[in-house]
mmCIF file of C-alpha atoms and ligand atoms in Angstrom:
data_model
loop_
_atom_site.group_PDB
_atom_site.id
_atom_site.type_symbol
_atom_site.label_atom_id
_atom_site.label_comp_id
_atom_site.label_asym_id
_atom_site.label_seq_id
_atom_site.Cartn_x
_atom_site.Cartn_y
_atom_site.Cartn_z
ATOM 1 C CA UNK A 1 -43.412 -51.564 -13.939
ATOM 2 C CA UNK A 2 -41.985 -48.024 -13.853
ATOM 3 C CA UNK A 3 -40.055 -47.485 -17.091
ATOM 4 C CA UNK A 4 -38.565 -44.284 -15.645
ATOM 5 C CA UNK A 5 -36.628 -46.156 -12.948
ATOM 6 C CA UNK A 6 -36.805 -49.958 -13.326
ATOM 7 C CA UNK A 7 -34.899 -50.833 -16.507
ATOM 8 C CA UNK A 8 -31.391 -52.262 -16.591
ATOM 9 C CA UNK A 9 -28.513 -50.471 -18.392
ATOM 10 C CA UNK A 10 -26.843 -53.877 -18.800
ATOM 11 C CA UNK A 11 -29.696 -55.179 -20.974
ATOM 12 C CA UNK A 12 -30.692 -54.819 -24.609
ATOM 13 C CA UNK A 13 -34.461 -55.335 -24.771
ATOM 14 C CA UNK A 14 -36.009 -56.980 -27.857
ATOM 15 C CA UNK A 15 -39.183 -55.633 -29.478
ATOM 16 C CA UNK A 16 -41.156 -58.429 -27.815
ATOM 17 C CA UNK A 17 -39.748 -57.507 -24.397
ATOM 18 C CA UNK A 18 -40.471 -53.815 -25.028
ATOM 19 C CA UNK A 19 -44.108 -54.685 -25.922
ATOM 20 C CA UNK A 20 -44.363 -56.428 -22.542
ATOM 21 C CA UNK A 21 -42.538 -53.690 -20.572
ATOM 22 C CA UNK A 22 -44.600 -50.867 -22.082
ATOM 23 C CA UNK A 23 -47.793 -52.940 -21.648
ATOM 24 C CA UNK A 24 -47.005 -53.359 -17.932
ATOM 25 C CA UNK A 25 -46.300 -49.603 -17.612
ATOM 26 C CA UNK A 26 -49.612 -48.776 -19.272
ATOM 27 C CA UNK A 27 -51.644 -51.143 -17.066
ATOM 28 C CA UNK A 28 -49.718 -49.887 -14.012
ATOM 29 C CA UNK A 29 -51.078 -46.355 -14.562
ATOM 30 C CA UNK A 30 -54.351 -47.557 -12.948
ATOM 31 C CA UNK A 31 -52.461 -47.927 -9.632
ATOM 32 C CA UNK A 32 -50.208 -44.861 -9.793
ATOM 33 C CA UNK A 33 -50.681 -42.324 -6.995
ATOM 34 C CA UNK A 34 -49.177 -39.325 -8.838
ATOM 35 C CA UNK A 35 -48.537 -38.402 -12.479
ATOM 36 C CA UNK A 36 -44.755 -38.339 -12.942
ATOM 37 C CA UNK A 37 -44.877 -36.838 -16.447
ATOM 38 C CA UNK A 38 -46.345 -33.332 -16.673
ATOM 39 C CA UNK A 39 -49.211 -33.188 -19.166
ATOM 40 C CA UNK A 40 -48.483 -29.473 -19.617
ATOM 41 C CA UNK A 41 -44.900 -29.626 -20.869
ATOM 42 C CA UNK A 42 -43.601 -33.199 -20.544
ATOM 43 C CA UNK A 43 -41.365 -32.379 -17.579
ATOM 44 C CA UNK A 44 -40.240 -35.233 -15.311
ATOM 45 C CA UNK A 45 -38.752 -34.274 -11.939
ATOM 46 C CA UNK A 46 -35.136 -35.359 -11.237
ATOM 47 C CA UNK A 47 -36.369 -37.584 -8.388
ATOM 48 C CA UNK A 48 -38.784 -39.488 -10.612
ATOM 49 C CA UNK A 49 -36.357 -40.996 -13.132
ATOM 50 C CA UNK A 50 -32.895 -42.506 -13.395
ATOM 51 C CA UNK A 51 -30.689 -42.053 -16.425
ATOM 52 C CA UNK A 52 -29.803 -45.756 -16.235
ATOM 53 C CA UNK A 53 -33.455 -46.684 -16.869
ATOM 54 C CA UNK A 54 -34.413 -43.955 -19.370
ATOM 55 C CA UNK A 55 -31.495 -44.628 -21.706
ATOM 56 C CA UNK A 56 -31.952 -48.406 -21.389
ATOM 57 C CA UNK A 57 -35.462 -47.854 -22.752
ATOM 58 C CA UNK A 58 -34.452 -45.367 -25.440
ATOM 59 C CA UNK A 59 -31.541 -47.310 -26.948
ATOM 60 C CA UNK A 60 -33.546 -50.536 -27.074
ATOM 61 C CA UNK A 61 -36.380 -48.549 -28.649
ATOM 62 C CA UNK A 62 -34.118 -46.987 -31.312
ATOM 63 C CA UNK A 63 -32.724 -50.389 -32.184
ATOM 64 C CA UNK A 64 -36.161 -51.983 -32.264
ATOM 65 C CA UNK A 65 -37.558 -49.199 -34.508
ATOM 66 C CA UNK A 66 -34.871 -49.778 -37.155
ATOM 67 C CA UNK A 67 -35.411 -47.675 -40.302
ATOM 68 C CA UNK A 68 -38.038 -44.955 -39.937
ATOM 69 C CA UNK A 69 -39.301 -42.083 -42.104
ATOM 70 C CA UNK A 70 -38.572 -38.423 -41.482
ATOM 71 C CA UNK A 71 -41.267 -35.788 -42.079
ATOM 72 C CA UNK A 72 -39.909 -35.360 -45.626
ATOM 73 C CA UNK A 73 -40.058 -39.102 -46.330
ATOM 74 C CA UNK A 74 -36.294 -39.729 -46.009
ATOM 75 C CA UNK A 75 -35.515 -43.099 -44.396
ATOM 76 C CA UNK A 76 -32.989 -43.256 -41.568
ATOM 77 C CA UNK A 77 -32.279 -45.160 -38.348
ATOM 78 C CA UNK A 78 -32.223 -42.870 -35.332
ATOM 79 C CA UNK A 79 -28.776 -43.240 -33.803
ATOM 80 C CA UNK A 80 -27.777 -39.672 -32.835
ATOM 81 C CA UNK A 81 -29.239 -39.105 -29.370
ATOM 82 C CA UNK A 82 -28.136 -35.499 -29.748
ATOM 83 C CA UNK A 83 -29.963 -32.124 -29.811
ATOM 84 C CA UNK A 84 -27.109 -30.460 -31.682
ATOM 85 C CA UNK A 85 -27.301 -27.082 -33.377
ATOM 86 C CA UNK A 86 -27.460 -25.377 -36.756
ATOM 87 C CA UNK A 87 -23.990 -24.659 -38.091
ATOM 88 C CA UNK A 88 -22.912 -21.157 -36.926
ATOM 89 C CA UNK A 89 -22.425 -18.837 -39.927
ATOM 90 C CA UNK A 90 -19.158 -17.519 -38.503
ATOM 91 C CA UNK A 91 -17.680 -21.071 -38.738
ATOM 92 C CA UNK A 92 -17.941 -21.062 -42.564
ATOM 93 C CA UNK A 93 -19.974 -23.369 -44.821
ATOM 94 C CA UNK A 94 -21.860 -26.180 -43.084
ATOM 95 C CA UNK A 95 -20.057 -29.471 -43.722
ATOM 96 C CA UNK A 96 -23.203 -31.612 -43.320
ATOM 97 C CA UNK A 97 -26.070 -32.043 -45.814
ATOM 98 C CA UNK A 98 -29.147 -29.834 -45.195
ATOM 99 C CA UNK A 99 -31.440 -32.771 -46.045
ATOM 100 C CA UNK A 100 -29.862 -35.228 -43.583
ATOM 101 C CA UNK A 101 -32.427 -35.980 -40.818
ATOM 102 C CA UNK A 102 -29.586 -36.278 -38.264
ATOM 103 C CA UNK A 103 -27.629 -33.210 -39.451
ATOM 104 C CA UNK A 104 -27.823 -31.369 -36.099
ATOM 105 C CA UNK A 105 -26.158 -34.248 -34.268
ATOM 106 C CA UNK A 106 -23.502 -34.422 -36.986
ATOM 107 C CA UNK A 107 -22.924 -30.661 -36.603
ATOM 108 C CA UNK A 108 -22.450 -31.114 -32.844
ATOM 109 C CA UNK A 109 -19.768 -33.766 -33.353
ATOM 110 C CA UNK A 110 -18.056 -31.876 -36.197
ATOM 111 C CA UNK A 111 -18.142 -28.721 -34.054
ATOM 112 C CA UNK A 112 -16.010 -30.312 -31.325
ATOM 113 C CA UNK A 113 -13.026 -30.182 -33.702
ATOM 114 C CA UNK A 114 -13.575 -26.666 -35.178
ATOM 115 C CA UNK A 115 -11.215 -24.855 -32.825
ATOM 116 C CA UNK A 116 -8.033 -23.487 -34.466
ATOM 117 C CA UNK A 117 -5.886 -25.020 -31.688
ATOM 118 C CA UNK A 118 -7.419 -28.430 -32.417
ATOM 119 C CA UNK A 119 -6.881 -28.136 -36.173
ATOM 120 C CA UNK A 120 -3.218 -27.237 -35.638
ATOM 121 C CA UNK A 121 -2.727 -30.151 -33.220
ATOM 122 C CA UNK A 122 -4.258 -32.611 -35.714
ATOM 123 C CA UNK A 123 -2.240 -31.194 -38.634
ATOM 124 C CA UNK A 124 1.019 -31.474 -36.670
ATOM 125 C CA UNK A 125 0.337 -35.233 -36.282
ATOM 126 C CA UNK A 126 -0.750 -35.758 -39.894
ATOM 127 C CA UNK A 127 -4.237 -36.610 -38.588
ATOM 128 C CA UNK A 128 -3.044 -39.689 -36.668
ATOM 129 C CA UNK A 129 -4.653 -38.861 -33.338
ATOM 130 C CA UNK A 130 -6.413 -41.002 -30.758
ATOM 131 C CA UNK A 131 -9.831 -40.082 -29.391
ATOM 132 C CA UNK A 132 -11.664 -41.376 -26.322
ATOM 133 C CA UNK A 133 -15.344 -40.430 -26.045
ATOM 134 C CA UNK A 134 -17.181 -40.682 -22.717
ATOM 135 C CA UNK A 135 -20.966 -41.101 -23.126
ATOM 136 C CA UNK A 136 -20.976 -42.042 -26.821
ATOM 137 C CA UNK A 137 -24.525 -43.442 -27.038
ATOM 138 C CA UNK A 138 -24.826 -45.643 -30.137
ATOM 139 C CA UNK A 139 -21.461 -44.447 -31.489
ATOM 140 C CA UNK A 140 -23.142 -42.555 -34.345
ATOM 141 C CA UNK A 141 -20.995 -39.519 -33.582
ATOM 142 C CA UNK A 142 -17.876 -41.661 -33.257
ATOM 143 C CA UNK A 143 -18.604 -43.118 -36.701
ATOM 144 C CA UNK A 144 -19.195 -39.636 -38.144
ATOM 145 C CA UNK A 145 -15.901 -38.322 -36.717
ATOM 146 C CA UNK A 146 -13.914 -41.371 -37.894
ATOM 147 C CA UNK A 147 -15.448 -41.147 -41.395
ATOM 148 C CA UNK A 148 -15.592 -37.387 -42.043
ATOM 149 C CA UNK A 149 -13.816 -35.277 -39.428
ATOM 150 C CA UNK A 150 -10.641 -37.157 -38.405
ATOM 151 C CA UNK A 151 -10.342 -39.820 -41.129
ATOM 152 C CA UNK A 152 -6.998 -41.110 -39.819
ATOM 153 C CA UNK A 153 -7.864 -41.238 -36.115
ATOM 154 C CA UNK A 154 -8.358 -44.199 -33.800
ATOM 155 C CA UNK A 155 -11.343 -43.960 -31.469
ATOM 156 C CA UNK A 156 -12.573 -45.656 -28.289
ATOM 157 C CA UNK A 157 -16.263 -44.970 -27.627
ATOM 158 C CA UNK A 158 -17.550 -45.581 -24.084
ATOM 159 C CA UNK A 159 -21.111 -45.680 -22.755
ATOM 160 C CA UNK A 160 -22.831 -47.273 -19.763
ATOM 161 C CA UNK A 161 -25.719 -48.637 -21.861
ATOM 162 C CA UNK A 162 -25.465 -52.157 -23.290
ATOM 163 C CA UNK A 163 -28.142 -51.512 -25.965
ATOM 164 C CA UNK A 164 -26.177 -48.501 -27.247
ATOM 165 C CA UNK A 165 -22.836 -50.338 -27.295
ATOM 166 C CA UNK A 166 -24.445 -53.347 -29.023
ATOM 167 C CA UNK A 167 -25.784 -51.005 -31.755
ATOM 168 C CA UNK A 168 -22.323 -49.486 -32.154
ATOM 169 C CA UNK A 169 -20.703 -52.928 -32.496
ATOM 170 C CA UNK A 170 -23.302 -54.080 -35.054
ATOM 171 C CA UNK A 171 -23.691 -50.930 -37.127
ATOM 172 C CA UNK A 172 -20.515 -48.846 -36.930
ATOM 173 C CA UNK A 173 -17.493 -50.834 -35.700
ATOM 174 C CA UNK A 174 -17.309 -53.307 -38.644
ATOM 175 C CA UNK A 175 -17.125 -50.483 -41.235
ATOM 176 C CA UNK A 176 -14.055 -48.866 -39.717
ATOM 177 C CA UNK A 177 -11.466 -51.599 -40.086
ATOM 178 C CA UNK A 178 -10.319 -51.712 -36.425
ATOM 179 C CA UNK A 179 -10.185 -47.924 -35.924
ATOM 180 C CA UNK A 180 -13.290 -47.828 -33.700
ATOM 181 C CA UNK A 181 -13.631 -49.781 -30.443
ATOM 182 C CA UNK A 182 -16.881 -49.720 -28.417
ATOM 183 C CA UNK A 183 -16.651 -50.273 -24.656
ATOM 184 C CA UNK A 184 -19.492 -50.662 -22.176
ATOM 185 C CA UNK A 185 -18.440 -49.006 -18.916
ATOM 186 C CA UNK A 186 -19.257 -46.298 -16.438
ATOM 187 C CA UNK A 187 -17.272 -43.323 -17.738
ATOM 188 C CA UNK A 188 -16.212 -42.376 -14.211
ATOM 189 C CA UNK A 189 -14.363 -45.678 -13.789
ATOM 190 C CA UNK A 190 -13.494 -46.969 -17.261
ATOM 191 C CA UNK A 191 -10.180 -48.824 -17.348
ATOM 192 C CA UNK A 192 -8.389 -46.997 -20.151
ATOM 193 C CA UNK A 193 -4.636 -46.519 -19.486
ATOM 194 C CA UNK A 194 -3.364 -43.133 -18.276
ATOM 195 C CA UNK A 195 -2.168 -40.496 -20.783
ATOM 196 C CA UNK A 196 -3.229 -42.311 -23.949
ATOM 197 C CA UNK A 197 -5.721 -39.981 -25.709
ATOM 198 C CA UNK A 198 -5.007 -36.889 -27.780
ATOM 199 C CA UNK A 199 -8.684 -35.889 -27.500
ATOM 200 C CA UNK A 200 -11.226 -36.632 -24.821
ATOM 201 C CA UNK A 201 -14.637 -35.998 -26.416
ATOM 202 C CA UNK A 202 -17.850 -35.373 -24.511
ATOM 203 C CA UNK A 203 -20.970 -34.678 -26.578
ATOM 204 C CA UNK A 204 -24.183 -34.100 -24.618
ATOM 205 C CA UNK A 205 -23.217 -36.756 -22.057
ATOM 206 C CA UNK A 206 -25.768 -36.824 -19.248
ATOM 207 C CA UNK A 207 -23.551 -35.383 -16.486
ATOM 208 C CA UNK A 208 -23.273 -31.809 -15.077
ATOM 209 C CA UNK A 209 -27.058 -31.494 -14.929
ATOM 210 C CA UNK A 210 -27.496 -29.922 -11.487
ATOM 211 C CA UNK A 211 -28.195 -26.173 -11.562
ATOM 212 C CA UNK A 212 -25.437 -24.051 -10.063
ATOM 213 C CA UNK A 213 -23.183 -26.843 -8.825
ATOM 214 C CA UNK A 214 -21.179 -29.897 -9.730
ATOM 215 C CA UNK A 215 -21.769 -33.332 -8.190
ATOM 216 C CA UNK A 216 -19.346 -36.015 -6.952
ATOM 217 C CA UNK A 217 -20.122 -37.924 -10.203
ATOM 218 C CA UNK A 218 -19.148 -34.835 -12.261
ATOM 219 C CA UNK A 219 -15.814 -34.638 -10.416
ATOM 220 C CA UNK A 220 -15.059 -38.335 -10.942
ATOM 221 C CA UNK A 221 -16.042 -37.956 -14.604
ATOM 222 C CA UNK A 222 -13.646 -35.064 -15.253
ATOM 223 C CA UNK A 223 -10.845 -36.537 -13.143
ATOM 224 C CA UNK A 224 -11.025 -39.679 -15.246
ATOM 225 C CA UNK A 225 -11.094 -37.590 -18.436
ATOM 226 C CA UNK A 226 -7.960 -35.761 -17.335
ATOM 227 C CA UNK A 227 -6.231 -39.015 -16.375
ATOM 228 C CA UNK A 228 -6.831 -40.520 -19.834
ATOM 229 C CA UNK A 229 -5.569 -37.454 -21.735
ATOM 230 C CA UNK A 230 -1.957 -37.211 -22.871
ATOM 231 C CA UNK A 231 -0.117 -34.132 -21.573
ATOM 232 C CA UNK A 232 -0.885 -31.460 -24.181
ATOM 233 C CA UNK A 233 -4.085 -33.241 -25.230
ATOM 234 C CA UNK A 234 -7.516 -31.608 -25.345
ATOM 235 C CA UNK A 235 -10.909 -32.042 -23.734
ATOM 236 C CA UNK A 236 -13.544 -31.139 -26.384
ATOM 237 C CA UNK A 237 -16.965 -30.840 -24.792
ATOM 238 C CA UNK A 238 -20.353 -29.664 -26.016
ATOM 239 C CA UNK A 239 -23.706 -29.704 -24.240
ATOM 240 C CA UNK A 240 -26.861 -27.827 -23.274
ATOM 241 C CA UNK A 241 -26.929 -27.677 -19.470
ATOM 242 C CA UNK A 242 -28.102 -25.179 -16.839
ATOM 243 C CA UNK A 243 -26.316 -21.912 -17.584
ATOM 244 C CA UNK A 244 -25.447 -21.609 -13.888
ATOM 245 C CA UNK A 245 -23.535 -24.925 -14.014
ATOM 246 C CA UNK A 246 -20.931 -23.917 -16.598
ATOM 247 C CA UNK A 247 -18.802 -21.784 -14.255
ATOM 248 C CA UNK A 248 -18.729 -24.439 -11.463
ATOM 249 C CA UNK A 249 -17.617 -26.950 -14.124
ATOM 250 C CA UNK A 250 -14.890 -24.625 -15.396
ATOM 251 C CA UNK A 251 -13.745 -24.081 -11.795
ATOM 252 C CA UNK A 252 -13.677 -27.855 -11.228
ATOM 253 C CA UNK A 253 -11.657 -28.407 -14.417
ATOM 254 C CA UNK A 254 -9.124 -25.728 -13.412
ATOM 255 C CA UNK A 255 -8.987 -27.215 -9.918
ATOM 256 C CA UNK A 256 -7.867 -30.571 -11.362
ATOM 257 C CA UNK A 257 -5.181 -28.901 -13.455
ATOM 258 C CA UNK A 258 -6.888 -28.344 -16.828
ATOM 259 C CA UNK A 259 -6.376 -25.087 -18.745
ATOM 260 C CA UNK A 260 -9.319 -23.241 -20.305
ATOM 261 C CA UNK A 261 -8.575 -22.420 -23.947
ATOM 262 C CA UNK A 262 -11.877 -21.363 -25.551
ATOM 263 C CA UNK A 263 -15.623 -21.280 -24.887
ATOM 264 C CA UNK A 264 -18.209 -20.849 -27.669
ATOM 265 C CA UNK A 265 -21.905 -20.237 -27.083
ATOM 266 C CA UNK A 266 -24.214 -21.831 -29.663
ATOM 267 C CA UNK A 267 -27.512 -21.565 -27.740
ATOM 268 C CA UNK A 268 -29.240 -19.531 -30.493
ATOM 269 C CA UNK A 269 -28.223 -22.166 -33.046
ATOM 270 C CA UNK A 270 -29.382 -24.957 -30.698
ATOM 271 C CA UNK A 271 -32.852 -23.369 -30.384
ATOM 272 C CA UNK A 272 -32.980 -22.978 -34.187
ATOM 273 C CA UNK A 273 -32.115 -26.655 -34.587
ATOM 274 C CA UNK A 274 -34.982 -27.645 -32.287
ATOM 275 C CA UNK A 275 -37.376 -25.456 -34.353
ATOM 276 C CA UNK A 276 -36.176 -26.965 -37.639
ATOM 277 C CA UNK A 277 -36.175 -30.523 -36.210
ATOM 278 C CA UNK A 278 -39.731 -30.449 -34.786
ATOM 279 C CA UNK A 279 -41.352 -32.095 -37.834
ATOM 280 C CA UNK A 280 -38.889 -34.991 -37.769
ATOM 281 C CA UNK A 281 -39.319 -35.461 -34.015
ATOM 282 C CA UNK A 282 -43.134 -35.484 -34.361
ATOM 283 C CA UNK A 283 -42.930 -38.071 -37.155
ATOM 284 C CA UNK A 284 -40.508 -40.262 -35.158
ATOM 285 C CA UNK A 285 -42.528 -40.177 -31.949
ATOM 286 C CA UNK A 286 -45.791 -41.094 -33.732
ATOM 287 C CA UNK A 287 -44.077 -44.057 -35.431
ATOM 288 C CA UNK A 288 -42.795 -45.238 -32.029
ATOM 289 C CA UNK A 289 -46.194 -44.939 -30.367
ATOM 290 C CA UNK A 290 -47.909 -46.754 -33.257
ATOM 291 C CA UNK A 291 -45.442 -49.670 -32.965
ATOM 292 C CA UNK A 292 -46.484 -50.659 -29.397
ATOM 293 C CA UNK A 293 -49.893 -52.315 -28.968
ATOM 294 C CA UNK A 294 -50.453 -51.208 -25.356
ATOM 295 C CA UNK A 295 -51.009 -47.623 -26.480
ATOM 296 C CA UNK A 296 -54.168 -48.811 -28.289
ATOM 297 C CA UNK A 297 -55.829 -49.943 -25.023
ATOM 298 C CA UNK A 298 -58.833 -47.637 -24.395
ATOM 299 C CA UNK A 299 -58.464 -45.063 -21.581
ATOM 300 C CA UNK A 300 -55.213 -46.296 -19.907
ATOM 301 C CA UNK A 301 -53.436 -46.700 -23.267
ATOM 302 C CA UNK A 302 -54.595 -43.271 -24.428
ATOM 303 C CA UNK A 303 -53.442 -41.643 -21.165
ATOM 304 C CA UNK A 304 -49.999 -43.252 -21.360
ATOM 305 C CA UNK A 305 -49.768 -42.416 -25.075
ATOM 306 C CA UNK A 306 -50.198 -38.725 -24.228
ATOM 307 C CA UNK A 307 -47.629 -38.970 -21.410
ATOM 308 C CA UNK A 308 -45.091 -40.852 -23.516
ATOM 309 C CA UNK A 309 -45.494 -38.372 -26.403
ATOM 310 C CA UNK A 310 -44.882 -35.389 -24.121
ATOM 311 C CA UNK A 311 -41.981 -37.024 -22.276
ATOM 312 C CA UNK A 312 -40.257 -37.803 -25.587
ATOM 313 C CA UNK A 313 -40.947 -34.279 -26.907
ATOM 314 C CA UNK A 314 -39.429 -32.850 -23.716
ATOM 315 C CA UNK A 315 -36.434 -35.177 -23.929
ATOM 316 C CA UNK A 316 -35.837 -33.935 -27.490
ATOM 317 C CA UNK A 317 -36.406 -30.301 -26.369
ATOM 318 C CA UNK A 318 -39.236 -29.919 -28.897
ATOM 319 C CA UNK A 319 -40.819 -26.430 -29.122
ATOM 320 C CA UNK A 320 -43.377 -25.935 -26.330
ATOM 321 C CA UNK A 321 -41.687 -28.244 -23.817
ATOM 322 C CA UNK A 322 -40.021 -27.320 -20.558
ATOM 323 C CA UNK A 323 -36.493 -28.096 -21.786
ATOM 324 C CA UNK A 324 -37.021 -26.085 -25.002
ATOM 325 C CA UNK A 325 -38.260 -23.064 -23.000
ATOM 326 C CA UNK A 326 -35.258 -23.406 -20.675
ATOM 327 C CA UNK A 327 -32.944 -23.029 -23.644
ATOM 328 C CA UNK A 328 -34.961 -20.131 -25.116
ATOM 329 C CA UNK A 329 -35.096 -18.117 -21.900
ATOM 330 C CA UNK A 330 -31.429 -18.667 -20.996
ATOM 331 C CA UNK A 331 -31.959 -21.043 -18.031
ATOM 332 C CA UNK A 332 -29.976 -23.575 -20.068
ATOM 333 C CA UNK A 333 -27.219 -22.708 -22.528
ATOM 334 C CA UNK A 334 -25.426 -24.747 -25.181
ATOM 335 C CA UNK A 335 -21.673 -24.248 -25.162
ATOM 336 C CA UNK A 336 -18.779 -25.896 -26.972
ATOM 337 C CA UNK A 337 -15.635 -25.714 -24.880
ATOM 338 C CA UNK A 338 -11.968 -26.509 -25.209
ATOM 339 C CA UNK A 339 -9.666 -27.312 -22.270
ATOM 340 C CA UNK A 340 -6.085 -28.534 -22.433
ATOM 341 C CA UNK A 341 -4.131 -30.816 -20.120
ATOM 342 C CA UNK A 342 -0.866 -28.903 -19.760
ATOM 343 C CA UNK A 343 2.156 -30.577 -21.369
HETATM 344 C C1 LIG B 1 -28.093 -37.525 -24.440
HETATM 345 S S1 LIG B 1 -27.191 -39.012 -24.549
HETATM 346 C C2 LIG B 1 -25.946 -38.546 -25.718
HETATM 347 C C3 LIG B 1 -25.313 -39.741 -26.385
HETATM 348 C C4 LIG B 1 -24.341 -39.423 -27.515
HETATM 349 N N1 LIG B 1 -23.224 -38.635 -27.069
HETATM 350 C C5 LIG B 1 -25.064 -38.732 -28.650
HETATM 351 O O1 LIG B 1 -24.884 -37.513 -28.775
HETATM 352 O O2 LIG B 1 -25.800 -39.400 -29.383
HETATM 353 C C6 LIG B 1 -26.301 -39.069 -23.006
HETATM 354 C C7 LIG B 1 -25.441 -40.311 -22.849
HETATM 355 O O3 LIG B 1 -24.624 -40.190 -21.690
HETATM 356 C C8 LIG B 1 -24.425 -41.523 -21.207
HETATM 357 N N2 LIG B 1 -23.907 -41.445 -19.836
HETATM 358 C C9 LIG B 1 -24.332 -40.663 -18.828
HETATM 359 N N3 LIG B 1 -23.599 -40.882 -17.714
HETATM 360 C C10 LIG B 1 -22.675 -41.822 -18.032
HETATM 361 C C11 LIG B 1 -21.638 -42.468 -17.313
HETATM 362 N N4 LIG B 1 -21.387 -42.180 -16.035
HETATM 363 N N5 LIG B 1 -20.908 -43.404 -17.953
HETATM 364 C C12 LIG B 1 -21.132 -43.692 -19.257
HETATM 365 N N6 LIG B 1 -22.110 -43.123 -19.987
HETATM 366 C C13 LIG B 1 -22.877 -42.186 -19.391
HETATM 367 C C14 LIG B 1 -25.812 -42.132 -21.318
HETATM 368 O O4 LIG B 1 -25.819 -43.531 -21.212
HETATM 369 C C15 LIG B 1 -26.233 -41.605 -22.685
HETATM 370 O O5 LIG B 1 -25.881 -42.494 -23.705
#
């Protein structure tokens, strides 16, 4: 069993199933011809994983872990699958609590709506705006926006992963009195009617990952985003991606008729967030590894434990990993961008 490629985005795996899946992955290491996870920096080559499988594992894992403890002892359920950033000083006081273990993810979602043009648009409609998010994960950000950022909005949150959408429906949808809808779909094909959203939100969605170019999936993703937006509506998008990919994305967006309004670089704040978040990430990863019995198997279990720890650290861009270094040395940059569909 190769957990990097074999899991199903249409499934939500129970703890019992995860024990079995991880057990099979651990035993399978005896027959593996090459190590797919670097033991230096946790890197996994693009050819050795699929996002369908990785996120199927992660969202089932988050749900199975339930409440965990941060490094300071605060209890929380991990739902923000977001690197995020520290709140830039020039944006004014940080709206999210400094002791919240998921504050960087909350900052990233709040930050999508910090542009003056966005604030004016929302004010002109007395806050009654509609949002569609593509790649919402568990809907933690959708819940944060509906509760604290746009308290009068309606919101449709879309992700390809069943385990994430199931978490959203259990944990966040019931609290919001019909304002939040969670939809499982491929964001490049989701059947939302044309010209219905005031805002199309994209927060660290796993697209636009290829250095220096866009892919056919990226084009379909943005064409669908444009189609869903009302004329005059805004694409609000934040992510850390290869620095060389931003301009090809901007060119693609202009090519499909979107207008660039503003681009903000928050890479320094994103690195700072990873530094400040390292203790919480360490604590979370150890609790995950302790939960699954296979990692206690001598030799094979210990080897996979080391690989899983490093792969998770890299995924979270923890200091010392490949993805962290990429952000520190400028290979990757975190930007928050605003595009408008002309009226
Ligand atoms: C790093 S996670 C971020 C999730 C969420 N926005 C958050 O910040 O917690 C990337 C997400 O993009 C989703 N994703 C990537 N490609 C997608 C697609 N074509 N359709 C729907 N979801 C997609 C993944 O399933 C995953 O949930």
